[in-house]
Amino acid sequence: MVQKLISRLSSEKLPAILRIQTVALRAISDYMEGQNVPQIMPILLSPITDPLNHEVFDAEVSYYDQRLQLTRSITIHKPLILMGHLKGFFCFSPNIRLEKAEKSKTGRHLIEFTQVEMEFKEFDKKRFMGFVEGLVRHVISRVIAECADELKLLGRKLEIPEGPFRTFESSELAAVLGEGYDDKLSETSRQPFWVLSLKREFYDREDKERRGYYHNYDLIWPEGFGEALSGGEREFEYKEVIRKMKERHMEIEPYESYLRILKTGNVPRTAGGGLGVERLVRFLTGLRDIDEVTLFPRKAGAKIEL
Ligand code: ASN
């Protein structure tokens, strides 16, 4: 096992991967700054975190008489940050998700990863999707321009995707392709695409006139690289949030402060999402397994040695 770690850290691919990652992260920061979007620091501990729409093991710590969770995402916190004068923000947000071992098969699930969290006041899904398409095109064009040697070493050919990206309704894809429709379509696609309206966590907005329709989206990488980003317009009304929490049989008590803030009516309508950094690097480098872009193994189910 130690030998494997040694060869992994000595691989000639590593400097190339890290150079591409460095250029990509700088391109993200530049794009945000160009659009006047400030950066916030991560939120790592909170009594509440993303319930997610799949099961993971708890990652909790005790602090005096409190139980704090290591954040699985900061999605719940994001709209609250926009209660005042801030119009939007982004964050390189590290997350812990103690995934079940079966997730290792997807090639894109880590138990420790970083996502680019973004959230904007007065954005609807269309505006957010346009913003993200600009971001993706900017990042890819920077990597093509600045990392020719590294891409060559990795045998990776990248193209700047044309916009606007195609959009598909999840229900239509499911009817044609069945389970795993996003991965199946990703395999045969040459360009990133969006999947709309997925039944997900309580915080994504459900249409009041059309129950069961969610104003959310996933961005999917092409060439079989699968999910890149998920996000949505948010539920910002107390009544809707509480209804959806009950529908999902969630324990309400830990969310008390959050709910009290919603009840004041100060939380604005927002839209946002989170773009996986390691998934982005995996796509840019063309490496098939997400495990190849991290320094130490952090794959679902992996034994953590160092
Ligand atoms: N951060 C994502 C969002 O903004 C969701 C997630 O990480 N589960 O919607």
PDB file of C-alpha atoms and ligand atoms in Angstrom:
ATOM      1  CA  MET A   1       0.000   0.000   0.000  1.00  0.00           C
ATOM      2  CA  VAL A   2       2.809   2.389   0.925  1.00  0.00           C
ATOM      3  CA  GLN A   3       4.490   1.540  -2.391  1.00  0.00           C
ATOM      4  CA  LYS A   4       1.325   2.575  -4.220  1.00  0.00           C
ATOM      5  CA  LEU A   5       1.316   5.894  -2.373  1.00  0.00           C
ATOM      6  CA  ILE A   6       4.956   6.481  -3.247  1.00  0.00           C
ATOM      7  CA  SER A   7       4.426   5.850  -6.965  1.00  0.00           C
ATOM      8  CA  ARG A   8       1.270   7.938  -6.968  1.00  0.00           C
ATOM      9  CA  LEU A   9       3.091  10.943  -5.489  1.00  0.00           C
ATOM     10  CA  SER A  10       6.099  10.422  -7.787  1.00  0.00           C
ATOM     11  CA  SER A  11       4.034  10.258 -10.990  1.00  0.00           C
ATOM     12  CA  GLU A  12       5.101  12.634 -13.771  1.00  0.00           C
ATOM     13  CA  LYS A  13       1.423  13.375 -14.278  1.00  0.00           C
ATOM     14  CA  LEU A  14       1.160  15.103 -10.900  1.00  0.00           C
ATOM     15  CA  PRO A  15       2.851  18.427 -11.818  1.00  0.00           C
ATOM     16  CA  ALA A  16       0.727  18.561 -14.998  1.00  0.00           C
ATOM     17  CA  ILE A  17      -2.501  17.938 -13.070  1.00  0.00           C
ATOM     18  CA  LEU A  18      -1.605  20.578 -10.487  1.00  0.00           C
ATOM     19  CA  ARG A  19      -0.659  23.131 -13.141  1.00  0.00           C
ATOM     20  CA  ILE A  20      -4.028  22.644 -14.857  1.00  0.00           C
ATOM     21  CA  GLN A  21      -5.779  22.902 -11.486  1.00  0.00           C
ATOM     22  CA  THR A  22      -3.876  26.091 -10.650  1.00  0.00           C
ATOM     23  CA  VAL A  23      -4.805  27.738 -13.954  1.00  0.00           C
ATOM     24  CA  ALA A  24      -8.444  26.633 -13.583  1.00  0.00           C
ATOM     25  CA  LEU A  25      -8.744  28.026 -10.037  1.00  0.00           C
ATOM     26  CA  ARG A  26      -7.199  31.316 -11.084  1.00  0.00           C
ATOM     27  CA  ALA A  27      -9.562  31.484 -14.082  1.00  0.00           C
ATOM     28  CA  ILE A  28     -12.527  30.973 -11.726  1.00  0.00           C
ATOM     29  CA  SER A  29     -11.329  33.771  -9.419  1.00  0.00           C
ATOM     30  CA  ASP A  30     -10.669  36.102 -12.385  1.00  0.00           C
ATOM     31  CA  TYR A  31     -14.105  35.441 -13.866  1.00  0.00           C
ATOM     32  CA  MET A  32     -15.769  36.146 -10.533  1.00  0.00           C
ATOM     33  CA  GLU A  33     -13.780  39.314  -9.996  1.00  0.00           C
ATOM     34  CA  GLY A  34     -14.600  40.436 -13.530  1.00  0.00           C
ATOM     35  CA  GLN A  35     -18.293  40.067 -12.700  1.00  0.00           C
ATOM     36  CA  ASN A  36     -17.851  41.838  -9.360  1.00  0.00           C
ATOM     37  CA  VAL A  37     -18.598  38.716  -7.327  1.00  0.00           C
ATOM     38  CA  PRO A  38     -16.814  38.707  -3.944  1.00  0.00           C
ATOM     39  CA  GLN A  39     -15.227  35.596  -2.438  1.00  0.00           C
ATOM     40  CA  ILE A  40     -16.194  34.385   1.027  1.00  0.00           C
ATOM     41  CA  MET A  41     -14.243  32.035   3.273  1.00  0.00           C
ATOM     42  CA  PRO A  42     -15.481  28.465   3.865  1.00  0.00           C
ATOM     43  CA  ILE A  43     -17.932  27.452   6.579  1.00  0.00           C
ATOM     44  CA  LEU A  44     -16.735  24.135   7.972  1.00  0.00           C
ATOM     45  CA  LEU A  45     -18.740  23.612  11.162  1.00  0.00           C
ATOM     46  CA  SER A  46     -22.430  24.096  11.803  1.00  0.00           C
ATOM     47  CA  PRO A  47     -25.226  22.439  13.781  1.00  0.00           C
ATOM     48  CA  ILE A  48     -26.975  21.978  10.420  1.00  0.00           C
ATOM     49  CA  THR A  49     -25.769  20.991   7.010  1.00  0.00           C
ATOM     50  CA  ASP A  50     -27.048  19.782   3.661  1.00  0.00           C
ATOM     51  CA  PRO A  51     -29.322  16.748   4.232  1.00  0.00           C
ATOM     52  CA  LEU A  52     -28.401  15.621   0.672  1.00  0.00           C
ATOM     53  CA  ASN A  53     -30.699  13.423  -1.345  1.00  0.00           C
ATOM     54  CA  HIS A  54     -28.712  10.280  -0.722  1.00  0.00           C
ATOM     55  CA  GLU A  55     -27.530   8.664   2.491  1.00  0.00           C
ATOM     56  CA  VAL A  56     -24.053   9.277   3.919  1.00  0.00           C
ATOM     57  CA  PHE A  57     -22.524   8.535   7.334  1.00  0.00           C
ATOM     58  CA  ASP A  58     -22.618  11.330   9.906  1.00  0.00           C
ATOM     59  CA  ALA A  59     -19.507  13.443  10.343  1.00  0.00           C
ATOM     60  CA  GLU A  60     -20.021  15.195  13.666  1.00  0.00           C
ATOM     61  CA  VAL A  61     -17.838  16.635  16.393  1.00  0.00           C
ATOM     62  CA  SER A  62     -18.762  17.628  19.958  1.00  0.00           C
ATOM     63  CA  TYR A  63     -17.964  21.096  21.130  1.00  0.00           C
ATOM     64  CA  TYR A  64     -18.940  21.748  24.761  1.00  0.00           C
ATOM     65  CA  ASP A  65     -22.630  20.844  24.802  1.00  0.00           C
ATOM     66  CA  GLN A  66     -23.084  21.250  21.041  1.00  0.00           C
ATOM     67  CA  ARG A  67     -22.954  18.719  18.266  1.00  0.00           C
ATOM     68  CA  LEU A  68     -21.521  20.264  15.132  1.00  0.00           C
ATOM     69  CA  GLN A  69     -21.493  18.780  11.663  1.00  0.00           C
ATOM     70  CA  LEU A  70     -18.678  19.018   9.168  1.00  0.00           C
ATOM     71  CA  THR A  71     -20.453  20.720   6.281  1.00  0.00           C
ATOM     72  CA  ARG A  72     -21.555  18.510   3.377  1.00  0.00           C
ATOM     73  CA  SER A  73     -22.270  21.758   1.535  1.00  0.00           C
ATOM     74  CA  ILE A  74     -23.108  25.318   2.575  1.00  0.00           C
ATOM     75  CA  THR A  75     -26.259  25.395   0.446  1.00  0.00           C
ATOM     76  CA  ILE A  76     -28.558  26.167   3.406  1.00  0.00           C
ATOM     77  CA  HIS A  77     -26.356  29.040   4.568  1.00  0.00           C
ATOM     78  CA  LYS A  78     -26.014  30.637   1.145  1.00  0.00           C
ATOM     79  CA  PRO A  79     -29.338  32.506   0.768  1.00  0.00           C
ATOM     80  CA  LEU A  80     -29.024  33.810   4.355  1.00  0.00           C
ATOM     81  CA  ILE A  81     -25.735  35.483   3.425  1.00  0.00           C
ATOM     82  CA  LEU A  82     -27.655  37.535   0.856  1.00  0.00           C
ATOM     83  CA  MET A  83     -30.167  39.039   3.333  1.00  0.00           C
ATOM     84  CA  GLY A  84     -28.465  42.417   3.327  1.00  0.00           C
ATOM     85  CA  HIS A  85     -26.534  44.401   0.755  1.00  0.00           C
ATOM     86  CA  LEU A  86     -24.543  41.574  -0.861  1.00  0.00           C
ATOM     87  CA  LYS A  87     -25.831  40.693  -4.313  1.00  0.00           C
ATOM     88  CA  GLY A  88     -23.881  37.478  -4.706  1.00  0.00           C
ATOM     89  CA  PHE A  89     -20.687  35.670  -3.721  1.00  0.00           C
ATOM     90  CA  PHE A  90     -18.594  32.613  -4.382  1.00  0.00           C
ATOM     91  CA  CYS A  91     -16.513  30.312  -2.216  1.00  0.00           C
ATOM     92  CA  PHE A  92     -14.029  27.478  -2.658  1.00  0.00           C
ATOM     93  CA  SER A  93     -15.908  25.381  -0.165  1.00  0.00           C
ATOM     94  CA  PRO A  94     -14.348  22.185   1.235  1.00  0.00           C
ATOM     95  CA  ASN A  95     -16.916  19.526   2.111  1.00  0.00           C
ATOM     96  CA  ILE A  96     -16.908  16.220   3.939  1.00  0.00           C
ATOM     97  CA  ARG A  97     -19.346  13.567   2.737  1.00  0.00           C
ATOM     98  CA  LEU A  98     -18.753  10.142   4.227  1.00  0.00           C
ATOM     99  CA  GLU A  99     -20.186   8.298   1.232  1.00  0.00           C
ATOM    100  CA  LYS A 100     -21.168   4.640   1.222  1.00  0.00           C
ATOM    101  CA  ALA A 101     -18.536   2.436  -0.459  1.00  0.00           C
ATOM    102  CA  GLU A 102     -20.772   1.619  -3.455  1.00  0.00           C
ATOM    103  CA  LYS A 103     -20.275   5.218  -4.663  1.00  0.00           C
ATOM    104  CA  SER A 104     -16.673   4.346  -5.549  1.00  0.00           C
ATOM    105  CA  LYS A 105     -18.026   2.776  -8.751  1.00  0.00           C
ATOM    106  CA  THR A 106     -19.088   6.145 -10.164  1.00  0.00           C
ATOM    107  CA  GLY A 107     -15.464   7.309 -10.511  1.00  0.00           C
ATOM    108  CA  ARG A 108     -16.437  10.778  -9.219  1.00  0.00           C
ATOM    109  CA  HIS A 109     -17.270  10.463  -5.498  1.00  0.00           C
ATOM    110  CA  LEU A 110     -14.745  11.553  -2.898  1.00  0.00           C
ATOM    111  CA  ILE A 111     -15.356  11.725   0.843  1.00  0.00           C
ATOM    112  CA  GLU A 112     -13.416  15.000   1.028  1.00  0.00           C
ATOM    113  CA  PHE A 113     -13.674  17.455  -1.854  1.00  0.00           C
ATOM    114  CA  THR A 114     -14.107  21.125  -2.729  1.00  0.00           C
ATOM    115  CA  GLN A 115     -16.906  22.784  -4.631  1.00  0.00           C
ATOM    116  CA  VAL A 116     -17.151  26.287  -6.039  1.00  0.00           C
ATOM    117  CA  GLU A 117     -20.271  27.495  -4.275  1.00  0.00           C
ATOM    118  CA  MET A 118     -22.079  30.454  -5.858  1.00  0.00           C
ATOM    119  CA  GLU A 119     -25.325  32.197  -4.992  1.00  0.00           C
ATOM    120  CA  PHE A 120     -26.977  35.306  -6.421  1.00  0.00           C
ATOM    121  CA  LYS A 121     -29.849  37.536  -5.450  1.00  0.00           C
ATOM    122  CA  GLU A 122     -32.444  38.234  -8.150  1.00  0.00           C
ATOM    123  CA  PHE A 123     -31.081  35.494 -10.412  1.00  0.00           C
ATOM    124  CA  ASP A 124     -33.480  32.986 -11.888  1.00  0.00           C
ATOM    125  CA  LYS A 125     -32.305  29.668 -13.318  1.00  0.00           C
ATOM    126  CA  LYS A 126     -31.850  31.058 -16.825  1.00  0.00           C
ATOM    127  CA  ARG A 127     -29.564  33.842 -15.650  1.00  0.00           C
ATOM    128  CA  PHE A 128     -27.594  31.515 -13.397  1.00  0.00           C
ATOM    129  CA  MET A 129     -27.141  28.967 -16.172  1.00  0.00           C
ATOM    130  CA  GLY A 130     -25.854  31.707 -18.490  1.00  0.00           C
ATOM    131  CA  PHE A 131     -23.406  32.819 -15.782  1.00  0.00           C
ATOM    132  CA  VAL A 132     -22.087  29.270 -15.363  1.00  0.00           C
ATOM    133  CA  GLU A 133     -21.746  28.723 -19.109  1.00  0.00           C
ATOM    134  CA  GLY A 134     -19.577  31.855 -19.250  1.00  0.00           C
ATOM    135  CA  LEU A 135     -17.511  30.525 -16.350  1.00  0.00           C
ATOM    136  CA  VAL A 136     -17.001  27.103 -17.923  1.00  0.00           C
ATOM    137  CA  ARG A 137     -16.031  28.563 -21.288  1.00  0.00           C
ATOM    138  CA  HIS A 138     -13.599  30.968 -19.611  1.00  0.00           C
ATOM    139  CA  VAL A 139     -11.926  28.226 -17.561  1.00  0.00           C
ATOM    140  CA  ILE A 140     -11.548  25.869 -20.522  1.00  0.00           C
ATOM    141  CA  SER A 141     -10.173  28.621 -22.755  1.00  0.00           C
ATOM    142  CA  ARG A 142      -7.599  29.612 -20.095  1.00  0.00           C
ATOM    143  CA  VAL A 143      -6.466  26.000 -19.688  1.00  0.00           C
ATOM    144  CA  ILE A 144      -6.158  25.531 -23.470  1.00  0.00           C
ATOM    145  CA  ALA A 145      -4.170  28.780 -23.752  1.00  0.00           C
ATOM    146  CA  GLU A 146      -1.859  28.228 -20.786  1.00  0.00           C
ATOM    147  CA  CYS A 147      -1.461  24.462 -20.388  1.00  0.00           C
ATOM    148  CA  ALA A 148      -0.594  23.143 -23.869  1.00  0.00           C
ATOM    149  CA  ASP A 149       2.399  21.084 -22.621  1.00  0.00           C
ATOM    150  CA  GLU A 150       0.490  19.612 -19.696  1.00  0.00           C
ATOM    151  CA  LEU A 151      -2.500  18.664 -21.875  1.00  0.00           C
ATOM    152  CA  LYS A 152      -0.113  17.015 -24.347  1.00  0.00           C
ATOM    153  CA  LEU A 153       1.603  15.018 -21.612  1.00  0.00           C
ATOM    154  CA  LEU A 154      -1.796  13.786 -20.412  1.00  0.00           C
ATOM    155  CA  GLY A 155      -2.973  13.082 -23.981  1.00  0.00           C
ATOM    156  CA  ARG A 156      -5.962  15.373 -23.492  1.00  0.00           C
ATOM    157  CA  LYS A 157      -7.648  17.381 -26.251  1.00  0.00           C
ATOM    158  CA  LEU A 158      -9.977  20.124 -25.031  1.00  0.00           C
ATOM    159  CA  GLU A 159     -12.373  22.308 -26.981  1.00  0.00           C
ATOM    160  CA  ILE A 160     -14.164  25.443 -25.858  1.00  0.00           C
ATOM    161  CA  PRO A 161     -17.820  24.389 -25.732  1.00  0.00           C
ATOM    162  CA  GLU A 162     -20.299  26.333 -27.799  1.00  0.00           C
ATOM    163  CA  GLY A 163     -23.054  28.145 -25.978  1.00  0.00           C
ATOM    164  CA  PRO A 164     -25.848  28.033 -25.095  1.00  0.00           C
ATOM    165  CA  PHE A 165     -25.529  24.499 -23.737  1.00  0.00           C
ATOM    166  CA  ARG A 166     -28.388  22.133 -24.544  1.00  0.00           C
ATOM    167  CA  THR A 167     -31.058  21.575 -21.898  1.00  0.00           C
ATOM    168  CA  PHE A 168     -33.127  18.459 -21.210  1.00  0.00           C
ATOM    169  CA  GLU A 169     -36.008  17.823 -18.829  1.00  0.00           C
ATOM    170  CA  SER A 170     -35.096  15.031 -16.393  1.00  0.00           C
ATOM    171  CA  SER A 171     -38.500  13.353 -16.851  1.00  0.00           C
ATOM    172  CA  GLU A 172     -38.050  13.177 -20.624  1.00  0.00           C
ATOM    173  CA  LEU A 173     -34.538  11.744 -20.348  1.00  0.00           C
ATOM    174  CA  ALA A 174     -35.695   9.203 -17.755  1.00  0.00           C
ATOM    175  CA  ALA A 175     -38.536   8.080 -20.035  1.00  0.00           C
ATOM    176  CA  VAL A 176     -36.166   7.461 -22.937  1.00  0.00           C
ATOM    177  CA  LEU A 177     -32.944   6.330 -21.229  1.00  0.00           C
ATOM    178  CA  GLY A 178     -34.151   4.988 -17.861  1.00  0.00           C
ATOM    179  CA  GLU A 179     -32.078   5.050 -14.671  1.00  0.00           C
ATOM    180  CA  GLY A 180     -28.648   6.689 -14.908  1.00  0.00           C
ATOM    181  CA  TYR A 181     -29.871   8.802 -17.845  1.00  0.00           C
ATOM    182  CA  ASP A 182     -27.399  11.622 -17.153  1.00  0.00           C
ATOM    183  CA  ASP A 183     -24.392   9.291 -17.289  1.00  0.00           C
ATOM    184  CA  LYS A 184     -25.735   7.575 -20.394  1.00  0.00           C
ATOM    185  CA  LEU A 185     -26.211  10.868 -22.222  1.00  0.00           C
ATOM    186  CA  SER A 186     -22.835  12.110 -20.969  1.00  0.00           C
ATOM    187  CA  GLU A 187     -21.153   9.082 -22.654  1.00  0.00           C
ATOM    188  CA  THR A 188     -22.421  10.065 -26.090  1.00  0.00           C
ATOM    189  CA  SER A 189     -22.167  13.876 -25.739  1.00  0.00           C
ATOM    190  CA  ARG A 190     -19.354  16.064 -27.033  1.00  0.00           C
ATOM    191  CA  GLN A 191     -20.575  19.237 -25.250  1.00  0.00           C
ATOM    192  CA  PRO A 192     -21.678  19.921 -21.657  1.00  0.00           C
ATOM    193  CA  PHE A 193     -25.452  19.965 -21.168  1.00  0.00           C
ATOM    194  CA  TRP A 194     -28.073  20.787 -18.545  1.00  0.00           C
ATOM    195  CA  VAL A 195     -30.666  18.530 -16.968  1.00  0.00           C
ATOM    196  CA  LEU A 196     -33.643  20.407 -15.524  1.00  0.00           C
ATOM    197  CA  SER A 197     -36.080  19.696 -12.701  1.00  0.00           C
ATOM    198  CA  LEU A 198     -34.734  16.981 -10.434  1.00  0.00           C
ATOM    199  CA  LYS A 199     -36.577  15.937  -7.276  1.00  0.00           C
ATOM    200  CA  ARG A 200     -34.078  16.928  -4.648  1.00  0.00           C
ATOM    201  CA  GLU A 201     -33.456  18.495  -1.238  1.00  0.00           C
ATOM    202  CA  PHE A 202     -36.062  20.759   0.378  1.00  0.00           C
ATOM    203  CA  TYR A 203     -34.131  23.918  -0.496  1.00  0.00           C
ATOM    204  CA  ASP A 204     -34.627  23.822  -4.286  1.00  0.00           C
ATOM    205  CA  ARG A 205     -37.762  25.677  -5.387  1.00  0.00           C
ATOM    206  CA  GLU A 206     -40.818  23.638  -6.320  1.00  0.00           C
ATOM    207  CA  ASP A 207     -43.350  25.315  -8.617  1.00  0.00           C
ATOM    208  CA  LYS A 208     -46.460  26.355  -6.679  1.00  0.00           C
ATOM    209  CA  GLU A 209     -48.780  25.886  -9.653  1.00  0.00           C
ATOM    210  CA  ARG A 210     -47.110  22.755 -10.888  1.00  0.00           C
ATOM    211  CA  ARG A 211     -46.261  20.602  -7.882  1.00  0.00           C
ATOM    212  CA  GLY A 212     -43.519  18.098  -8.597  1.00  0.00           C
ATOM    213  CA  TYR A 213     -41.761  20.524 -10.943  1.00  0.00           C
ATOM    214  CA  TYR A 214     -38.496  21.850  -9.476  1.00  0.00           C
ATOM    215  CA  HIS A 215     -36.684  24.962 -10.660  1.00  0.00           C
ATOM    216  CA  ASN A 216     -33.280  23.366 -10.412  1.00  0.00           C
ATOM    217  CA  TYR A 217     -30.572  22.066 -12.713  1.00  0.00           C
ATOM    218  CA  ASP A 218     -27.548  19.820 -13.037  1.00  0.00           C
ATOM    219  CA  LEU A 219     -24.704  20.601 -15.412  1.00  0.00           C
ATOM    220  CA  ILE A 220     -23.257  17.435 -16.937  1.00  0.00           C
ATOM    221  CA  TRP A 221     -19.782  17.121 -18.435  1.00  0.00           C
ATOM    222  CA  PRO A 222     -19.610  15.333 -21.822  1.00  0.00           C
ATOM    223  CA  GLU A 223     -17.491  12.277 -22.799  1.00  0.00           C
ATOM    224  CA  GLY A 224     -18.743  10.210 -19.885  1.00  0.00           C
ATOM    225  CA  PHE A 225     -17.432  12.538 -17.144  1.00  0.00           C
ATOM    226  CA  GLY A 226     -20.923  12.980 -15.672  1.00  0.00           C
ATOM    227  CA  GLU A 227     -22.201  15.491 -13.128  1.00  0.00           C
ATOM    228  CA  ALA A 228     -20.314  18.788 -12.872  1.00  0.00           C
ATOM    229  CA  LEU A 229     -22.628  21.112 -10.921  1.00  0.00           C
ATOM    230  CA  SER A 230     -25.959  21.026  -9.195  1.00  0.00           C
ATOM    231  CA  GLY A 231     -28.044  23.930  -8.039  1.00  0.00           C
ATOM    232  CA  GLY A 232     -31.360  25.655  -8.183  1.00  0.00           C
ATOM    233  CA  GLU A 233     -33.589  28.588  -7.470  1.00  0.00           C
ATOM    234  CA  ARG A 234     -34.239  28.406  -3.730  1.00  0.00           C
ATOM    235  CA  GLU A 235     -37.211  28.090  -1.461  1.00  0.00           C
ATOM    236  CA  PHE A 236     -37.078  31.315   0.532  1.00  0.00           C
ATOM    237  CA  GLU A 237     -40.538  31.261   2.116  1.00  0.00           C
ATOM    238  CA  TYR A 238     -40.915  29.775   5.574  1.00  0.00           C
ATOM    239  CA  LYS A 239     -44.192  28.014   4.733  1.00  0.00           C
ATOM    240  CA  GLU A 240     -42.796  26.244   1.710  1.00  0.00           C
ATOM    241  CA  VAL A 241     -39.622  25.185   3.515  1.00  0.00           C
ATOM    242  CA  ILE A 242     -41.469  23.744   6.500  1.00  0.00           C
ATOM    243  CA  ARG A 243     -43.917  21.926   4.226  1.00  0.00           C
ATOM    244  CA  LYS A 244     -41.074  20.321   2.324  1.00  0.00           C
ATOM    245  CA  MET A 245     -39.118  19.409   5.451  1.00  0.00           C
ATOM    246  CA  LYS A 246     -42.180  17.630   6.831  1.00  0.00           C
ATOM    247  CA  GLU A 247     -42.779  15.908   3.508  1.00  0.00           C
ATOM    248  CA  ARG A 248     -39.204  14.576   3.756  1.00  0.00           C
ATOM    249  CA  HIS A 249     -39.697  13.517   7.418  1.00  0.00           C
ATOM    250  CA  MET A 250     -36.836  15.751   8.523  1.00  0.00           C
ATOM    251  CA  GLU A 251     -36.160  16.498  12.158  1.00  0.00           C
ATOM    252  CA  ILE A 252     -37.127  20.178  12.477  1.00  0.00           C
ATOM    253  CA  GLU A 253     -35.519  21.052  15.806  1.00  0.00           C
ATOM    254  CA  PRO A 254     -31.870  21.433  14.639  1.00  0.00           C
ATOM    255  CA  TYR A 255     -33.041  23.893  11.967  1.00  0.00           C
ATOM    256  CA  GLU A 256     -34.781  26.202  14.444  1.00  0.00           C
ATOM    257  CA  SER A 257     -32.558  29.298  14.028  1.00  0.00           C
ATOM    258  CA  TYR A 258     -32.580  28.924  10.255  1.00  0.00           C
ATOM    259  CA  LEU A 259     -36.365  28.656  10.228  1.00  0.00           C
ATOM    260  CA  ARG A 260     -36.742  31.669  12.515  1.00  0.00           C
ATOM    261  CA  ILE A 261     -34.707  33.760  10.097  1.00  0.00           C
ATOM    262  CA  LEU A 262     -36.844  32.588   7.173  1.00  0.00           C
ATOM    263  CA  LYS A 263     -39.960  33.506   9.155  1.00  0.00           C
ATOM    264  CA  THR A 264     -38.850  37.156   9.343  1.00  0.00           C
ATOM    265  CA  GLY A 265     -39.273  37.339   5.553  1.00  0.00           C
ATOM    266  CA  ASN A 266     -35.803  38.876   5.137  1.00  0.00           C
ATOM    267  CA  VAL A 267     -34.336  36.063   3.076  1.00  0.00           C
ATOM    268  CA  PRO A 268     -34.424  37.043  -0.597  1.00  0.00           C
ATOM    269  CA  ARG A 269     -35.190  34.997  -3.674  1.00  0.00           C
ATOM    270  CA  THR A 270     -31.859  33.581  -4.871  1.00  0.00           C
ATOM    271  CA  ALA A 271     -30.420  31.025  -7.257  1.00  0.00           C
ATOM    272  CA  GLY A 272     -27.081  29.276  -7.147  1.00  0.00           C
ATOM    273  CA  GLY A 273     -25.160  26.070  -7.375  1.00  0.00           C
ATOM    274  CA  GLY A 274     -21.947  24.232  -6.612  1.00  0.00           C
ATOM    275  CA  LEU A 275     -19.336  23.163  -9.194  1.00  0.00           C
ATOM    276  CA  GLY A 276     -17.118  20.273  -8.094  1.00  0.00           C
ATOM    277  CA  VAL A 277     -13.442  21.279  -8.288  1.00  0.00           C
ATOM    278  CA  GLU A 278     -11.979  17.755  -8.452  1.00  0.00           C
ATOM    279  CA  ARG A 279     -14.631  16.826 -11.034  1.00  0.00           C
ATOM    280  CA  LEU A 280     -13.647  19.885 -13.063  1.00  0.00           C
ATOM    281  CA  VAL A 281      -9.953  18.911 -12.884  1.00  0.00           C
ATOM    282  CA  ARG A 282     -10.819  15.336 -13.793  1.00  0.00           C
ATOM    283  CA  PHE A 283     -12.631  16.594 -16.886  1.00  0.00           C
ATOM    284  CA  LEU A 284      -9.907  19.072 -17.854  1.00  0.00           C
ATOM    285  CA  THR A 285      -7.144  16.477 -17.475  1.00  0.00           C
ATOM    286  CA  GLY A 286      -9.205  13.695 -19.077  1.00  0.00           C
ATOM    287  CA  LEU A 287      -8.308  11.300 -16.242  1.00  0.00           C
ATOM    288  CA  ARG A 288     -11.053   8.755 -15.822  1.00  0.00           C
ATOM    289  CA  ASP A 289     -10.984   8.210 -12.086  1.00  0.00           C
ATOM    290  CA  ILE A 290     -11.370  11.101  -9.651  1.00  0.00           C
ATOM    291  CA  ASP A 291      -8.893   9.301  -7.408  1.00  0.00           C
ATOM    292  CA  GLU A 292      -6.168  10.258  -9.898  1.00  0.00           C
ATOM    293  CA  VAL A 293      -6.546  13.992  -9.286  1.00  0.00           C
ATOM    294  CA  THR A 294      -6.202  13.946  -5.479  1.00  0.00           C
ATOM    295  CA  LEU A 295      -2.874  13.659  -3.688  1.00  0.00           C
ATOM    296  CA  PHE A 296      -3.952  11.010  -1.171  1.00  0.00           C
ATOM    297  CA  PRO A 297      -6.773   8.497  -1.716  1.00  0.00           C
ATOM    298  CA  ARG A 298     -10.125   9.928  -0.612  1.00  0.00           C
ATOM    299  CA  LYS A 299     -12.417   7.754  -2.699  1.00  0.00           C
ATOM    300  CA  ALA A 300     -15.679   6.476  -1.232  1.00  0.00           C
ATOM    301  CA  GLY A 301     -14.946   3.390   0.852  1.00  0.00           C
ATOM    302  CA  ALA A 302     -11.150   3.824   0.628  1.00  0.00           C
ATOM    303  CA  LYS A 303      -8.864   3.124   3.569  1.00  0.00           C
ATOM    304  CA  ILE A 304      -7.388   6.453   4.644  1.00  0.00           C
ATOM    305  CA  GLU A 305      -3.669   5.895   5.232  1.00  0.00           C
ATOM    306  CA  LEU A 306      -2.377   9.427   5.365  1.00  0.00           C
TER     307      LEU A 306
HETATM  308  N1  ASN B   1     -24.121  23.230  -3.399  1.00  0.00           N
HETATM  309  C1  ASN B   1     -25.166  22.755  -4.284  1.00  0.00           C
HETATM  310  C2  ASN B   1     -26.177  23.869  -4.513  1.00  0.00           C
HETATM  311  O1  ASN B   1     -25.837  25.020  -4.386  1.00  0.00           O
HETATM  312  C3  ASN B   1     -25.856  21.539  -3.793  1.00  0.00           C
HETATM  313  C4  ASN B   1     -25.034  20.464  -3.166  1.00  0.00           C
HETATM  314  O2  ASN B   1     -23.858  20.552  -2.926  1.00  0.00           O
HETATM  315  N2  ASN B   1     -25.679  19.393  -2.795  1.00  0.00           N
HETATM  316  O3  ASN B   1     -27.316  23.606  -4.827  1.00  0.00           O
END
